[in-house]
mmCIF file of C-alpha atoms and ligand atoms in Angstrom:
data_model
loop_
_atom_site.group_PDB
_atom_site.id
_atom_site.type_symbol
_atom_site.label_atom_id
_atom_site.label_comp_id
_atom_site.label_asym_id
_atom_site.label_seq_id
_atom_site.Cartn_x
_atom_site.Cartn_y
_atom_site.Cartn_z
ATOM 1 C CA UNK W 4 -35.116 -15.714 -2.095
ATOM 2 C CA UNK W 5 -33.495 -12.375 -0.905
ATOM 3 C CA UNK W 6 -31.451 -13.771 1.519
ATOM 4 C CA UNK W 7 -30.053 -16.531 -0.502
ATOM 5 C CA UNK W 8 -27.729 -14.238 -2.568
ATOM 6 C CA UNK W 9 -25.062 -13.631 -0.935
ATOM 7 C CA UNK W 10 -23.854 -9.911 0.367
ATOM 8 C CA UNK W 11 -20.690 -7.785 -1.479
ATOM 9 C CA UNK W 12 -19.477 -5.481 0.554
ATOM 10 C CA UNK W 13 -17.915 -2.177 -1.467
ATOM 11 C CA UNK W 14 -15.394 -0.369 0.346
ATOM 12 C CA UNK W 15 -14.256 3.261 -0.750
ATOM 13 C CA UNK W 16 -12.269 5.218 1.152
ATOM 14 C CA UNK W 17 -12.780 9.194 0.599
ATOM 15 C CA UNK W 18 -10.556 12.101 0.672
ATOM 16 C CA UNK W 19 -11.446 14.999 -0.842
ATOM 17 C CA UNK W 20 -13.734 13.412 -3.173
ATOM 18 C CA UNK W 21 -17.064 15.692 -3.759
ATOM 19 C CA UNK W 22 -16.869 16.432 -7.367
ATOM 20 C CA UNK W 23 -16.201 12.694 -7.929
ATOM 21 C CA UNK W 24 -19.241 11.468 -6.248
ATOM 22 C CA UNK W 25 -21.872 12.136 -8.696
ATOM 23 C CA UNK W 26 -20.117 9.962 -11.328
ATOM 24 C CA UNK W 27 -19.162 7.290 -8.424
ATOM 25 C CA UNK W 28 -22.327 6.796 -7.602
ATOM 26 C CA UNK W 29 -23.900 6.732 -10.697
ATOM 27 C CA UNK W 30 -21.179 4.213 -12.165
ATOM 28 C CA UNK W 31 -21.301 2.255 -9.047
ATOM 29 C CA UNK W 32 -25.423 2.294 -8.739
ATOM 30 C CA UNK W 33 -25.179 1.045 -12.549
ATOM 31 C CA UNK W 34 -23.604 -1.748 -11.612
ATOM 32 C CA UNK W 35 -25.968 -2.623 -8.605
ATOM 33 C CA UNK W 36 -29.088 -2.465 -11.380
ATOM 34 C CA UNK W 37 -26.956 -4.430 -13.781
ATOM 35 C CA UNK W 38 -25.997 -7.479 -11.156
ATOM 36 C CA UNK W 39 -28.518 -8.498 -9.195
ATOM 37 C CA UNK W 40 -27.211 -12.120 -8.670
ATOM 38 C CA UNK W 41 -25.843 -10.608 -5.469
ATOM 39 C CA UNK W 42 -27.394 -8.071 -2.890
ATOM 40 C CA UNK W 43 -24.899 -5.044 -2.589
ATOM 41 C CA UNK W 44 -23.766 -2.837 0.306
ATOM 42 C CA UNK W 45 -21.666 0.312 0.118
ATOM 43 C CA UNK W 46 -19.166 1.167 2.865
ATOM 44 C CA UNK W 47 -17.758 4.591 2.381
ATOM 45 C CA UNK W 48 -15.228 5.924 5.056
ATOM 46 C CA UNK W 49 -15.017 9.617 4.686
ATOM 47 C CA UNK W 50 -11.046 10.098 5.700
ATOM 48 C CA UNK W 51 -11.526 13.727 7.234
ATOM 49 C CA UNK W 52 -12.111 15.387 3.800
ATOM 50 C CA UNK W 53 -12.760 19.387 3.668
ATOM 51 C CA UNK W 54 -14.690 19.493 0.919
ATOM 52 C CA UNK W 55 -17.530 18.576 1.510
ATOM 53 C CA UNK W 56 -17.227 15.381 0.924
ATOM 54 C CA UNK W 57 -18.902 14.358 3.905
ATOM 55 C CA UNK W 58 -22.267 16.782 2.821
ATOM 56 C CA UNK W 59 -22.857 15.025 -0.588
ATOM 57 C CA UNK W 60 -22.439 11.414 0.244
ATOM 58 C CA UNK W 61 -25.385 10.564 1.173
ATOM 59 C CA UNK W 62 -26.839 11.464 -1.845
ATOM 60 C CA UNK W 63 -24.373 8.891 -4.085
ATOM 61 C CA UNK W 64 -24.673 6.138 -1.426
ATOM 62 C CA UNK W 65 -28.646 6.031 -1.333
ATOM 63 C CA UNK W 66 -28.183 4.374 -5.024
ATOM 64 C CA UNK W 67 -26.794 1.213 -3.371
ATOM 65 C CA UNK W 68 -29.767 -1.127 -1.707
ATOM 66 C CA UNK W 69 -27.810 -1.312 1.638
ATOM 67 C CA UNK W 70 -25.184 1.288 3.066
ATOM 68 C CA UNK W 71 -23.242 2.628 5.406
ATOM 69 C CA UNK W 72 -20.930 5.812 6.015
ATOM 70 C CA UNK W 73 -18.223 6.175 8.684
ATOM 71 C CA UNK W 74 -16.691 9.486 9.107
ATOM 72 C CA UNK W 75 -13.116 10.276 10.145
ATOM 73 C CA UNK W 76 -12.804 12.546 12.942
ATOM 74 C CA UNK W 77 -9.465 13.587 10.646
ATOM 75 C CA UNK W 78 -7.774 12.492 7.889
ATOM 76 C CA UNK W 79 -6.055 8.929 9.174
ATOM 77 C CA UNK W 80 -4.919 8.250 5.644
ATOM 78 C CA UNK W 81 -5.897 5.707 3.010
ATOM 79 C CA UNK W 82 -4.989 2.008 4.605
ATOM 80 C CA UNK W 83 -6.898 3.420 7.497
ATOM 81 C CA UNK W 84 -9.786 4.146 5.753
ATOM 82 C CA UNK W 85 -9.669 1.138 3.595
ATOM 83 C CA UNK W 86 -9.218 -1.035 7.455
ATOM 84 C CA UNK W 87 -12.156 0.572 8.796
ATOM 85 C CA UNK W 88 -14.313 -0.439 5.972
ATOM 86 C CA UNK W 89 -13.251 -3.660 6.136
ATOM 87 C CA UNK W 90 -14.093 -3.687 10.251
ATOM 88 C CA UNK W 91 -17.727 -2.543 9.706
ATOM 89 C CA UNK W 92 -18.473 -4.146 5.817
ATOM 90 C CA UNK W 93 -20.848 -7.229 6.500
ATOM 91 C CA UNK W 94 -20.544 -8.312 3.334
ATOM 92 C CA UNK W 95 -19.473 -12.827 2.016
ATOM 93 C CA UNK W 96 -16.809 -10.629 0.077
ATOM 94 C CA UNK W 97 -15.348 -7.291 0.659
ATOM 95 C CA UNK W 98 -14.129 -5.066 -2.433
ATOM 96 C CA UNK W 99 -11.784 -1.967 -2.175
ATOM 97 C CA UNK W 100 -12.554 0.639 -4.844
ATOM 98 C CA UNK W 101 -10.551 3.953 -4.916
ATOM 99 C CA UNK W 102 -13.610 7.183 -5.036
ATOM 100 C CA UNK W 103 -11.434 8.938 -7.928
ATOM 101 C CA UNK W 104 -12.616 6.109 -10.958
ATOM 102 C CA UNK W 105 -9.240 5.581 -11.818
ATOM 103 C CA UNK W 106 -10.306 1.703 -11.120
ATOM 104 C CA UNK W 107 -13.487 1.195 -13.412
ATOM 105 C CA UNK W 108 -16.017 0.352 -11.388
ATOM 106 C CA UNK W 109 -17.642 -2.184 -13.960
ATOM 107 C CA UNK W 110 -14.976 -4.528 -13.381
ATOM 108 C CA UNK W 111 -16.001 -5.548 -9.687
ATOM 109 C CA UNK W 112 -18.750 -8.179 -11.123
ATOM 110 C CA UNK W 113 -15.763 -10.013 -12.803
ATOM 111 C CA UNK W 114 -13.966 -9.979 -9.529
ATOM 112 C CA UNK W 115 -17.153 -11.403 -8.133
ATOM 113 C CA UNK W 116 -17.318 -13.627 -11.093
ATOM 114 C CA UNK W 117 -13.727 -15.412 -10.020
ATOM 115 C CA UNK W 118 -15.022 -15.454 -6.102
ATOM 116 C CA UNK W 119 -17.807 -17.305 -6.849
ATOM 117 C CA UNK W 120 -15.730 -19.910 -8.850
ATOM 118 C CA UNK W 121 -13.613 -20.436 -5.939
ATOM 119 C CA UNK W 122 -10.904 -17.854 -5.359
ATOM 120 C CA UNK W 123 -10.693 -16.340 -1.620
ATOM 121 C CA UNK W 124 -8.448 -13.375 -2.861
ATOM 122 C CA UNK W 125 -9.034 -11.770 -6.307
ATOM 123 C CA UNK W 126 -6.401 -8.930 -7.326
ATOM 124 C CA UNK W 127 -7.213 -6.688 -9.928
ATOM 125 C CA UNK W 128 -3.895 -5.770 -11.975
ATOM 126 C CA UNK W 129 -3.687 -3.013 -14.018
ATOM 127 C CA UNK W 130 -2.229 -3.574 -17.792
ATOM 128 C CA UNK W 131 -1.930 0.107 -18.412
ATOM 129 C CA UNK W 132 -1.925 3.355 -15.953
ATOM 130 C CA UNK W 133 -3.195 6.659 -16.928
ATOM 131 C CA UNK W 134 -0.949 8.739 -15.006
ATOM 132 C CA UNK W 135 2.143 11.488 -15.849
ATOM 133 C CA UNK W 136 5.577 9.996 -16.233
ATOM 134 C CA UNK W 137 7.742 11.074 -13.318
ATOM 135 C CA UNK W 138 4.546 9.440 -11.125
ATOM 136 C CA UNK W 139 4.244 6.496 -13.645
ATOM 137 C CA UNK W 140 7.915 5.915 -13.175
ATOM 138 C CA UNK W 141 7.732 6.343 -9.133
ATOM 139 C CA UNK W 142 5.086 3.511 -9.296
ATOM 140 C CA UNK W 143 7.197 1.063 -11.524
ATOM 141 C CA UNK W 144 10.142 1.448 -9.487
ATOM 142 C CA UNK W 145 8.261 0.606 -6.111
ATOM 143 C CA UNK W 146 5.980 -2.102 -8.015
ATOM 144 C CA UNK W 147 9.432 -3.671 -9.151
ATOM 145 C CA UNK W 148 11.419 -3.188 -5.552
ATOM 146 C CA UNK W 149 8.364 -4.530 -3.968
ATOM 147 C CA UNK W 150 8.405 -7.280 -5.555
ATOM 148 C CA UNK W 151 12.043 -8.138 -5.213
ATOM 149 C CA UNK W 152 12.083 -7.262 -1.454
ATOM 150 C CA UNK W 153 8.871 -9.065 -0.382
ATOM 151 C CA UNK W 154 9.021 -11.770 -2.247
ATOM 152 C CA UNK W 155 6.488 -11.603 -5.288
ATOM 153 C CA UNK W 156 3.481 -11.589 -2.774
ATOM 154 C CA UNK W 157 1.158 -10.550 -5.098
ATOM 155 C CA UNK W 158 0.768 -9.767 -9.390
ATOM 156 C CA UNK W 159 2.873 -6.570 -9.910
ATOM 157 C CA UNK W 160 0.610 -3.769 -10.653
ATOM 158 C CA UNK W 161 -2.187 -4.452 -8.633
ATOM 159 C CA UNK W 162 -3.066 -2.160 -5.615
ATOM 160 C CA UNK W 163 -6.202 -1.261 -3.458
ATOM 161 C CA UNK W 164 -8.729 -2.749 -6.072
ATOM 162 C CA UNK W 165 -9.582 -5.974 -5.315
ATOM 163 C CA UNK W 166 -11.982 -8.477 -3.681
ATOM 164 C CA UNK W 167 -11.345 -10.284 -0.181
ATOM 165 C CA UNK W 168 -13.682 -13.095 1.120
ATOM 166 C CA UNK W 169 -15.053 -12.897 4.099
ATOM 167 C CA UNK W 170 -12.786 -15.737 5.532
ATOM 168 C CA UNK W 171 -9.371 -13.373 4.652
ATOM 169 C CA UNK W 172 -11.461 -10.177 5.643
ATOM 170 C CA UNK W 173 -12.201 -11.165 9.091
ATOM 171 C CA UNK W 174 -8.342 -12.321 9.459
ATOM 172 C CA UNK W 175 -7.255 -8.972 8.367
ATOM 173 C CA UNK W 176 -9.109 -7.045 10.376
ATOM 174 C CA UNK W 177 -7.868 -8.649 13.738
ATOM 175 C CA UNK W 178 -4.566 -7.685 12.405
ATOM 176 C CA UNK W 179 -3.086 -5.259 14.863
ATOM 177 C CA UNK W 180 -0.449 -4.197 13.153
ATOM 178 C CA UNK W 181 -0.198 -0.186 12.282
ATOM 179 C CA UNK W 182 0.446 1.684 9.003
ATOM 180 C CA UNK W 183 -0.272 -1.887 7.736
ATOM 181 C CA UNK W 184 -0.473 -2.525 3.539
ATOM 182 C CA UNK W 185 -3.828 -4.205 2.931
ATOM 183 C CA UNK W 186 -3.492 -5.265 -0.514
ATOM 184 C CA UNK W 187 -0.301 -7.095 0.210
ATOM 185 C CA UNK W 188 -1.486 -8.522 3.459
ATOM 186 C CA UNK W 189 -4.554 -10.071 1.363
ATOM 187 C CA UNK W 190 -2.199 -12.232 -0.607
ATOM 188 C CA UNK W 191 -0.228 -13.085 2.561
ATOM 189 C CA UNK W 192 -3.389 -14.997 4.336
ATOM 190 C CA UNK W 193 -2.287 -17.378 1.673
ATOM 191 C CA UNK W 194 -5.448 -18.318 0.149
ATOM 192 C CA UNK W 195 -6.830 -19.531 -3.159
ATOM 193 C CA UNK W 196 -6.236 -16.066 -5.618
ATOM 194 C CA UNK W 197 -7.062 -15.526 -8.667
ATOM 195 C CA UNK W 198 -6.647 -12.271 -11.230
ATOM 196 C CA UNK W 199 -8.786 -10.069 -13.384
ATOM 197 C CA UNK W 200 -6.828 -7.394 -15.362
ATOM 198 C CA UNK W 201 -7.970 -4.064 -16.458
ATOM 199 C CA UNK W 202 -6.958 -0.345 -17.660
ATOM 200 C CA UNK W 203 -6.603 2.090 -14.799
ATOM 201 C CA UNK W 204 -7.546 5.324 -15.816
ATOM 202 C CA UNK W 205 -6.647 9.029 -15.204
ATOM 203 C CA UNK W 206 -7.909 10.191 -11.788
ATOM 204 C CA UNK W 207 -11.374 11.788 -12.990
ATOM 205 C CA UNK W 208 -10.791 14.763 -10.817
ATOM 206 C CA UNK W 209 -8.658 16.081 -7.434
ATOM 207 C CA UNK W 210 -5.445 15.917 -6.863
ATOM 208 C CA UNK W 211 -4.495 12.215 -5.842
ATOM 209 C CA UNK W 212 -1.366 11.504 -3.303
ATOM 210 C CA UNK W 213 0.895 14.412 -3.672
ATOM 211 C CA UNK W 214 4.338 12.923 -5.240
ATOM 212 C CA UNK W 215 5.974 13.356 -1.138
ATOM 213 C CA UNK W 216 2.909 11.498 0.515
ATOM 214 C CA UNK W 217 3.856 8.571 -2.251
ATOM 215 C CA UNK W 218 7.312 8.208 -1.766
ATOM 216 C CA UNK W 219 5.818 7.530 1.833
ATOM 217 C CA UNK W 220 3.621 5.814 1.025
ATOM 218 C CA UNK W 221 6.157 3.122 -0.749
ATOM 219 C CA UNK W 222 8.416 3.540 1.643
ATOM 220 C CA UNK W 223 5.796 2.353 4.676
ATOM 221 C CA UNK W 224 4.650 -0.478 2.226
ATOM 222 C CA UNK W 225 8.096 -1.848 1.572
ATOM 223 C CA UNK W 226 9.131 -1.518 5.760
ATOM 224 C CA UNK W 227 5.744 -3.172 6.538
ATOM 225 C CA UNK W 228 6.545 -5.891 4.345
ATOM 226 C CA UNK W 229 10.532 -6.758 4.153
ATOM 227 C CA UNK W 230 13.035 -6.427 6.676
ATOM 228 C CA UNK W 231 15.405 -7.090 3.421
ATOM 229 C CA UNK W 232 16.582 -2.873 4.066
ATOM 230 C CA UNK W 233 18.157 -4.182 7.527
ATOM 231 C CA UNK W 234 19.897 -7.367 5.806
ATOM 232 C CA UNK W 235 21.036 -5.225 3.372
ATOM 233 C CA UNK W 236 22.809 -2.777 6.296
ATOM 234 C CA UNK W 237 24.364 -6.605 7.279
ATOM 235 C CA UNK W 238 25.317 -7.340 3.950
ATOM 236 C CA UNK W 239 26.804 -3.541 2.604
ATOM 237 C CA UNK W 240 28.780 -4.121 5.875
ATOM 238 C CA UNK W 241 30.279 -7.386 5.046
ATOM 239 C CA UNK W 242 31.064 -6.317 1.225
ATOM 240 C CA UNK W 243 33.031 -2.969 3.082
ATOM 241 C CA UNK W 244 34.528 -5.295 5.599
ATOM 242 C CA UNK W 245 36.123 -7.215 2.637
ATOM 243 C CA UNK W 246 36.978 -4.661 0.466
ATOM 244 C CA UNK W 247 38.648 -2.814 3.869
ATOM 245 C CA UNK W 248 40.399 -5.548 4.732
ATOM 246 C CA UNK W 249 42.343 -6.479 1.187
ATOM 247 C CA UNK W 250 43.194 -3.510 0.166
ATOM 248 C CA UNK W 251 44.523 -3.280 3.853
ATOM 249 C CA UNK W 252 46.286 -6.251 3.155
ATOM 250 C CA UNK W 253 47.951 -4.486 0.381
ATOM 251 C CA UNK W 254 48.964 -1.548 2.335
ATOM 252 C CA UNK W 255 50.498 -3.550 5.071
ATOM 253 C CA UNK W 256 52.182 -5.866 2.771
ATOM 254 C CA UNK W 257 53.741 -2.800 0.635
ATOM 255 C CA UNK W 258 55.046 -1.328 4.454
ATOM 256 C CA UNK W 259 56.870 -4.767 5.631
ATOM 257 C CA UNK W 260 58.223 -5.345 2.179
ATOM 258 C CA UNK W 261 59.963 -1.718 2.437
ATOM 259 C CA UNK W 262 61.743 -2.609 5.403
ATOM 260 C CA UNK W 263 63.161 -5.059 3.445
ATOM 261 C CA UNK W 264 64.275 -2.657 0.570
ATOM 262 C CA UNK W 265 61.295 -3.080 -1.701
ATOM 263 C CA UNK W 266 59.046 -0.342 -2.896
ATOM 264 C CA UNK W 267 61.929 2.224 -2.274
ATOM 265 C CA UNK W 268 60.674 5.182 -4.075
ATOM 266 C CA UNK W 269 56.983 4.201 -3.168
ATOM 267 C CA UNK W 270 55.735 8.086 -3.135
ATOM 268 C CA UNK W 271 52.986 8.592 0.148
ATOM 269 C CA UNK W 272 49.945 9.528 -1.595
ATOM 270 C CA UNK W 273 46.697 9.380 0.447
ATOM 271 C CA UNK W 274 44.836 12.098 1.006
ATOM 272 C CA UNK W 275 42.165 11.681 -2.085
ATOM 273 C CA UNK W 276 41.802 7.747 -0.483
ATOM 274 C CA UNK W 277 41.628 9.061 3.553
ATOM 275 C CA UNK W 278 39.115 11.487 2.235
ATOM 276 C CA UNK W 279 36.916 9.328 0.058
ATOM 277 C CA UNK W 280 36.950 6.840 2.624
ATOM 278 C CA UNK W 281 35.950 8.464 5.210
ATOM 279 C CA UNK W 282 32.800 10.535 3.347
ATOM 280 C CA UNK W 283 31.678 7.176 2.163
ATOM 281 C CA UNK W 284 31.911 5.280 5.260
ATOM 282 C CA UNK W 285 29.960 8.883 6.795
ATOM 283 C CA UNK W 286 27.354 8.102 4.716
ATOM 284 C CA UNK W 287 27.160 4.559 4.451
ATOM 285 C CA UNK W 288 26.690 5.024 8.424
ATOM 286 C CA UNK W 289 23.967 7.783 8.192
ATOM 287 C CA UNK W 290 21.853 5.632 6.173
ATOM 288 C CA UNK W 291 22.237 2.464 7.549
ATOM 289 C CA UNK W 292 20.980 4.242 11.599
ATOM 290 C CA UNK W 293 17.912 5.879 9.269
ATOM 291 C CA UNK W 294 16.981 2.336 7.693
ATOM 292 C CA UNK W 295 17.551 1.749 11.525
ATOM 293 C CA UNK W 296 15.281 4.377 13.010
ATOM 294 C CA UNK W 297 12.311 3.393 10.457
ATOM 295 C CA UNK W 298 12.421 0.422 11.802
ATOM 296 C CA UNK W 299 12.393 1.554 15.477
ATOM 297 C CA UNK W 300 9.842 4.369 14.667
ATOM 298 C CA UNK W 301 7.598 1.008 13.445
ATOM 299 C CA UNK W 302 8.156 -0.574 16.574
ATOM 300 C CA UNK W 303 7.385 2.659 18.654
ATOM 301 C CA UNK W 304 3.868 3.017 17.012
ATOM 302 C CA UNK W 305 3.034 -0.634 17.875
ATOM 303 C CA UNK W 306 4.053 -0.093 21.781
ATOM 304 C CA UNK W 307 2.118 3.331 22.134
ATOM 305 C CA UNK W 308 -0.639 1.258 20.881
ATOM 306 C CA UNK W 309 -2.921 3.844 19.523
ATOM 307 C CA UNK W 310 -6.311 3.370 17.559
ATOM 308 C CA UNK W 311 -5.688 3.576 13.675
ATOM 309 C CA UNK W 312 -8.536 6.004 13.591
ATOM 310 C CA UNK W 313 -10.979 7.497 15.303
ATOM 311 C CA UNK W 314 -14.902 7.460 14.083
ATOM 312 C CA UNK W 315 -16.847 10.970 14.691
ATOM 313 C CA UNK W 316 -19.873 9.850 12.738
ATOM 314 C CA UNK W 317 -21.551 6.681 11.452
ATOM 315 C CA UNK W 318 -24.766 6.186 9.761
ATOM 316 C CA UNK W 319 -26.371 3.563 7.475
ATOM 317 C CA UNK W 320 -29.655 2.909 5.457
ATOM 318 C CA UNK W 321 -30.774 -0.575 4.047
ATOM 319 C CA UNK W 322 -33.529 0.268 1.015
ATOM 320 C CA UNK W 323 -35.317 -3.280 1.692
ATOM 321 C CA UNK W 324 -36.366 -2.230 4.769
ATOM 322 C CA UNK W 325 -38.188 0.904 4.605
HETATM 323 N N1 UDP N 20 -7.614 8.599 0.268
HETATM 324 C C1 UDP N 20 -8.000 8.572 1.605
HETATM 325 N N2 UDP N 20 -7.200 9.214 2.519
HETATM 326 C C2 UDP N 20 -6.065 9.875 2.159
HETATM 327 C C3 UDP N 20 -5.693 9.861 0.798
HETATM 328 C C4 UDP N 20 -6.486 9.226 -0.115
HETATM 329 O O1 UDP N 20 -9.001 7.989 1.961
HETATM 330 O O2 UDP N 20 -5.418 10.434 3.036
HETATM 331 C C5 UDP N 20 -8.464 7.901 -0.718
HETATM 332 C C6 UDP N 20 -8.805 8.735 -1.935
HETATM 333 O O3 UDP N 20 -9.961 9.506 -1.727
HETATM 334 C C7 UDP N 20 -9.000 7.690 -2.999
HETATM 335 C C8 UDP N 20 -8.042 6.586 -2.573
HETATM 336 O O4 UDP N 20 -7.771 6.788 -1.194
HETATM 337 O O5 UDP N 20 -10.309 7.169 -3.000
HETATM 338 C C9 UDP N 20 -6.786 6.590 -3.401
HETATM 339 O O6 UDP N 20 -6.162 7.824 -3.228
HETATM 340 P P1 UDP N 20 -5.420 8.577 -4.398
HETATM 341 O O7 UDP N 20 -6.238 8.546 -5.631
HETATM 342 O O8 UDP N 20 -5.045 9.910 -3.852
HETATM 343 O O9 UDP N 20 -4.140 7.683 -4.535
HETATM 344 P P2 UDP N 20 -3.428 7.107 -5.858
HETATM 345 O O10 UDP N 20 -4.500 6.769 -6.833
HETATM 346 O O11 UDP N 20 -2.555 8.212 -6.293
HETATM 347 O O12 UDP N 20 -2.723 5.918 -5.332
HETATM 348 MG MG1 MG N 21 -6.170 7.585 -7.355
#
């Protein structure tokens, strides 16, 4: 009968995680006891932590009947962790679980609940955050410009958590594209979806994304995603362009009507406008070649062709075969 349920694959990428992984792993081996209408497997991809991380993980992923652990040779940052997973999880359906808790683990067996009805990609949205206000607000302001420049891909306010089948996983994982935003490209494979909403909570301990590393971290989902910034170089351009050229107009008209004795005691006054115009136009420039440069700095990653991360360690353990 064992092989007749089919395999979940859990994938948690780990940073810095140790005094998290005692409550993970009980949480997350809870679960396993609690749903055994599918057999479960634990990827964990230790993303170069200095913690110890990689010391006490074995000891939280022995709780799941079949695991594995991949170990960063450094840290190669969330996505890559979360990719890596996805290359080496065998599971019918992948999940990605953050290590902190702040996505409950007993919500994955109603993600698995809407895959086995039918849905190839289930997001997990989140109707409340537990996190400070200046980050809360960072979040709703990239959730909300994500959406407008990509096109409503997927439910606002879902991230990471979610469940893949193994149809989208093994398309995503061919994907060669670097710095690459997994939970959006999920929804992009354009399957069935479906999705299960929940409460994130506080991060249960550490430090999370520092508030510079997630400004980045928006900023390299919303280039990965939209190449609306560059339109909207094209399209700032054209609005100047017009604006230049009446009030141009204007200026030229006002000169050829005074050589015919109109605007006589028209006073010369335009220093404030020389000025202004030419800051704004100095800056308007200066932004539009860095919106530029992101762009080529993308492009110059994909040519040099590197490996999104490197593996220094790999081990796994199946309990059903002792
Ligand atoms: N993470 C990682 N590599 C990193 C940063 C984070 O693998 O360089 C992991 C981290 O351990 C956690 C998940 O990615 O499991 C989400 O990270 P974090 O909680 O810092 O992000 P946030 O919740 O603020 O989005
Ligand atoms: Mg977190």
């Amino acid at each position: 009968m064992e092989e007749l349920r089919p395999l979940v694959s859990i994938v948690t990428p780990l940073f810095n995680e140790a005094e998290n992984l005692d409550a993970l792993g009980s949480r997350l081996g809870a679960v396993f006891e609690a749903n055994k209408d599918v057999s479960w497997e634990w990827v964990a991809v230790d993303d170069g932590s200095s913690d110890g991380t990689a010391l006490r993980l074995k000891d939280a992923l022995v709780r799941a009947p079949r695991w594995q652990m991949i170990r960063f040779s450094r840290n190669f940052g969330q996505q890559a962790a979360l990719r890596a997973g996805l290359a080496s999880a065998s599971g019918d359906a992948v999940i990605f679980l953050d290590a902190d808790l702040q996505d409950p683990p007993e919500v994955i067996p109603e993600l698995v609940v809407k895959w086995k009805a039918g849905a190839q990609v289930v997001f997990a949205a989140r109707r409340s955050r537990g996190e400070t206000f200046p980050r809360r607000l960072l979040i709703t302001l990239f959730h909300s410009g994500f959406q407008i420049l990509a096109g409503r891909i997927m439910p606002q306010d879902s991230g990471n958590f979610g469940l893949c089948d193994r149809e989208v996983a093994d398309i995503l994982r061919k994907l060669p594209e670097h710095d690459a935003f997994l939970p959006a490209l999920r929804a992009w494979t354009g399957f069935e979806t479906a999705t299960v909403e929940y409460d994130r909570a506080a991060r249960l301990s550490g430090k999370g994304l520092s508030f510079s590393r997630l400004v980045g971290f928006a900023w390299n989902a919303v280039t990965a995603f939209s190449d609306a910034p560059l339109r909207l170089i094209f399209l700032s351009g054209l609005v100047i362009s017009a604006l230049s050229f009446t009030y141009g107009s204007v200026l030229l008209a006002q000169r050829i009507l005074q050589f015919f004795g109109f605007f006589k005691d028209l006073e010369v006054l335009g220093f404030t406008t020389v000025a202004v115009a030419v800051f704004f136009m100095g800056g308007v420039q200066l932004l539009s070649i860095g919106i530029i440069g992101e762009y080529l700095a993308r492009v110059y990653r994909e040519v040099k062709g590197r490996p999104h991360f490197i593996v220094s360690k790999r081990e796994a353990g199946d309990q059903r075969i002792p």
